[in-house]
Amino acid sequence: MSSAAPRDAAGSFDPLRPKLIRIAYQMLGSVAEAEDVVQDAFLRWLDADRAAVREPEAFLRRTVTRLCLDVMKSARRRRETYVGPWLPEPVVDTQADEVEDVTLPLMMALERLSPLERAAFLLHDVFGAGFDEIAESLGRDEAACRQLASRARTHVRAQRPRFRIPKEQGLAIAEAFFAASRGGDLTALRSLLAADVVAHADGGGKRAAAMAPIVGVDEVLRAHAILARRFASHPSQLVRCCMINGLPGLVTREADDILQTTALDIVDGRIVGIYVVRNPDKLRHLDTAVH
C-alpha cells in the first residue's frame, strides 16, 4: 500500500463519517459502539478496491449496516441482563437536529423490532436508501425488505412525531421542569405534566434509579416529592437546556459530580414522557459536548 493510500481513503471517507455515525448510532443506541463500527468500516474502505466502487456512500452504508447487525446480536444478549430500564445513550444538540425524525421515543420503539426490521426501516424511511441497496445490505430480496420496512413502520407509527413543539417553547418547559422538580414545587410540576406521564430512568445498576417506569402523574409527583428532599441537601446544577435525541431536555451535574440528562417528550404543551439517563458509562462522551 502506497503512503498516499490512507490519505486518499480518508479524503473520500471523512465527508461521509458524520452520516455513517448517525446510521450506526440509530441502529445501536450507543455512541461508542457507533464510532467503533464506523472506524471498522474505514479500515475495510482502506482495503477495498475503491476505484471499482461507483457509489462510495452506498458501499459504506452497506458496510456499516452489516457491521451493526453483528453488533446487535451481542447487544441484545447484554440488554437481557441489563439492570433496570435501558435507554439509548443521549446525544445533544447538533446530532439531534440533523436526524430530526428519530426522537428518543422512536428509538425505544425501534428496540422492540428485529435487527433486520430496524435496519430496513432506518435505511429506507430515515436515510433514504433504495430497496435494492437494502436488499444487498441485508442479504434478502427486495420484496422481503419492503415487508420488513412495512412491518417496522406499523409498529413504530405511534411514536413518530406528528408535529414538533417549537424549540424555544420546549426548552422553556425544560427549564421550568428543572426549577419545579429541584425546588420541590409540586404544584408547578403538576401543571407541566400530562395525566398519563411516564418517567423512565436508566442507572444501569451503577447509580440509583427506578427499576421500572413510573406511570401516571400522581406516581411521578410522589417520586419527585421524595427526590426534592434529597435535592434540598444535595443540590444539582443545571449545566444547560438543550435538545437531547430530538427532544427538549436538560443536562445537570448531580451531587456526585456526574452528569445526568433528562429528555422530555411534550405533547400539547404537557410532558408525557420523562427520560433520565444516569448510568455514567453512557454519559462520558458528554463532558466535552456540553461545554
Coordinates of C-alpha atoms in Angstrom, one line a residue, residues 23-143:
I23 CA -26.7 5.4 10.9
A24 CA -24.8 3.3 13.3
Y25 CA -26.0 5.2 16.4
Q26 CA -29.6 4.9 15.4
M27 CA -29.2 1.2 14.9
L28 CA -27.2 0.6 18.1
G29 CA -28.2 3.3 20.6
S30 CA -24.6 3.6 21.7
V31 CA -22.2 6.4 20.7
A32 CA -19.1 4.4 21.5
E33 CA -20.3 1.3 19.6
A34 CA -21.3 3.5 16.6
E35 CA -17.8 5.1 16.5
D36 CA -16.2 1.7 16.7
V37 CA -18.3 0.4 13.8
V38 CA -17.5 3.4 11.6
Q39 CA -13.8 3.1 12.3
D40 CA -14.0 -0.6 11.4
A41 CA -15.8 0.4 8.2
F42 CA -13.0 2.8 7.4
L43 CA -10.4 0.0 7.7
R44 CA -12.5 -2.0 5.3
W45 CA -12.7 1.0 2.9
L46 CA -8.9 1.3 3.2
D47 CA -8.5 -2.3 2.0
A48 CA -11.2 -2.1 -0.7
D49 CA -10.7 -1.6 -4.4
R50 CA -12.0 1.9 -4.2
A51 CA -11.6 2.6 -7.9
A52 CA -14.1 -0.1 -8.6
V53 CA -16.7 1.4 -6.2
R54 CA -19.2 3.5 -8.2
E55 CA -21.1 4.9 -5.2
P56 CA -18.9 5.1 -2.1
E57 CA -21.8 6.3 0.1
A58 CA -24.0 3.3 -0.7
F59 CA -21.0 0.9 -0.3
L60 CA -20.2 2.4 3.1
R61 CA -23.8 2.3 4.2
R62 CA -23.9 -1.4 3.4
T63 CA -20.7 -2.0 5.2
V64 CA -21.9 -0.1 8.3
T65 CA -25.2 -1.9 8.2
R66 CA -23.7 -5.3 8.2
L67 CA -21.3 -4.5 11.0
C68 CA -24.2 -3.1 13.1
L69 CA -26.2 -6.3 12.6
D70 CA -23.3 -8.3 14.0
V71 CA -23.0 -5.9 17.0
M72 CA -26.8 -6.0 17.6
K73 CA -26.7 -9.7 18.2
S74 CA -24.4 -9.4 21.2
A75 CA -26.1 -6.1 22.3
R76 CA -29.5 -7.9 22.6
R77 CA -27.9 -10.5 24.8
R78 CA -26.3 -7.8 27.0
R79 CA -29.6 -6.0 27.4
E80 CA -31.4 -9.1 28.6
T81 CA -29.2 -8.9 31.7
Y82 CA -29.2 -5.1 32.0
V83 CA -30.2 -3.8 35.4
G84 CA -33.3 -1.6 35.2
P85 CA -34.8 0.2 32.2
W86 CA -32.4 0.6 29.2
L87 CA -32.3 3.9 27.4
P88 CA -30.1 4.9 24.4
E89 CA -27.0 6.9 25.1
P90 CA -28.0 10.6 25.0
V91 CA -26.9 12.8 22.1
V92 CA -27.2 16.5 22.5
D93 CA -27.8 19.5 20.1
T94 CA -26.4 19.2 16.6
Q95 CA -26.7 15.5 16.0
A96 CA -30.3 15.5 17.3
D97 CA -31.0 18.4 14.9
E98 CA -29.5 16.6 12.0
V99 CA -31.7 13.5 12.3
E100 CA -34.9 15.3 13.3
D101 CA -37.3 12.4 12.7
V102 CA -35.6 9.9 15.1
T103 CA -36.6 11.1 18.6
L104 CA -35.8 9.1 21.7
P105 CA -39.3 7.5 21.9
L106 CA -38.9 6.3 18.4
M107 CA -35.5 4.9 19.2
M108 CA -37.1 3.0 22.1
A109 CA -39.8 1.7 19.8
L110 CA -37.1 0.6 17.3
E111 CA -35.6 -1.5 20.1
R112 CA -38.6 -3.8 20.0
L113 CA -38.1 -4.6 16.4
S114 CA -35.9 -7.4 15.0
P115 CA -32.5 -6.2 13.8
L116 CA -33.5 -6.7 10.2
E117 CA -36.7 -4.7 10.6
R118 CA -34.9 -1.9 12.3
A119 CA -32.2 -1.8 9.6
A120 CA -34.8 -1.8 6.8
F121 CA -36.8 1.0 8.4
L122 CA -33.9 3.2 9.2
L123 CA -32.2 2.8 5.9
H124 CA -35.3 3.5 3.9
D125 CA -37.5 5.8 5.9
V126 CA -34.8 7.8 7.6
F127 CA -31.8 7.7 5.4
G128 CA -33.4 7.4 2.0
A129 CA -31.7 4.2 0.8
G130 CA -33.4 2.3 -2.1
F131 CA -34.7 -1.2 -1.5
D132 CA -32.1 -2.6 -4.0
E133 CA -29.3 -1.3 -1.7
I134 CA -31.1 -2.5 1.4
A135 CA -31.6 -6.0 -0.1
E136 CA -27.9 -6.2 -0.7
S137 CA -27.1 -5.0 2.8
L138 CA -29.4 -7.4 4.5
G139 CA -28.9 -10.4 2.2
R140 CA -32.7 -10.5 1.4
D141 CA -34.6 -9.9 -1.8
E142 CA -36.3 -6.5 -2.4
A143 CA -39.8 -7.8 -1.7

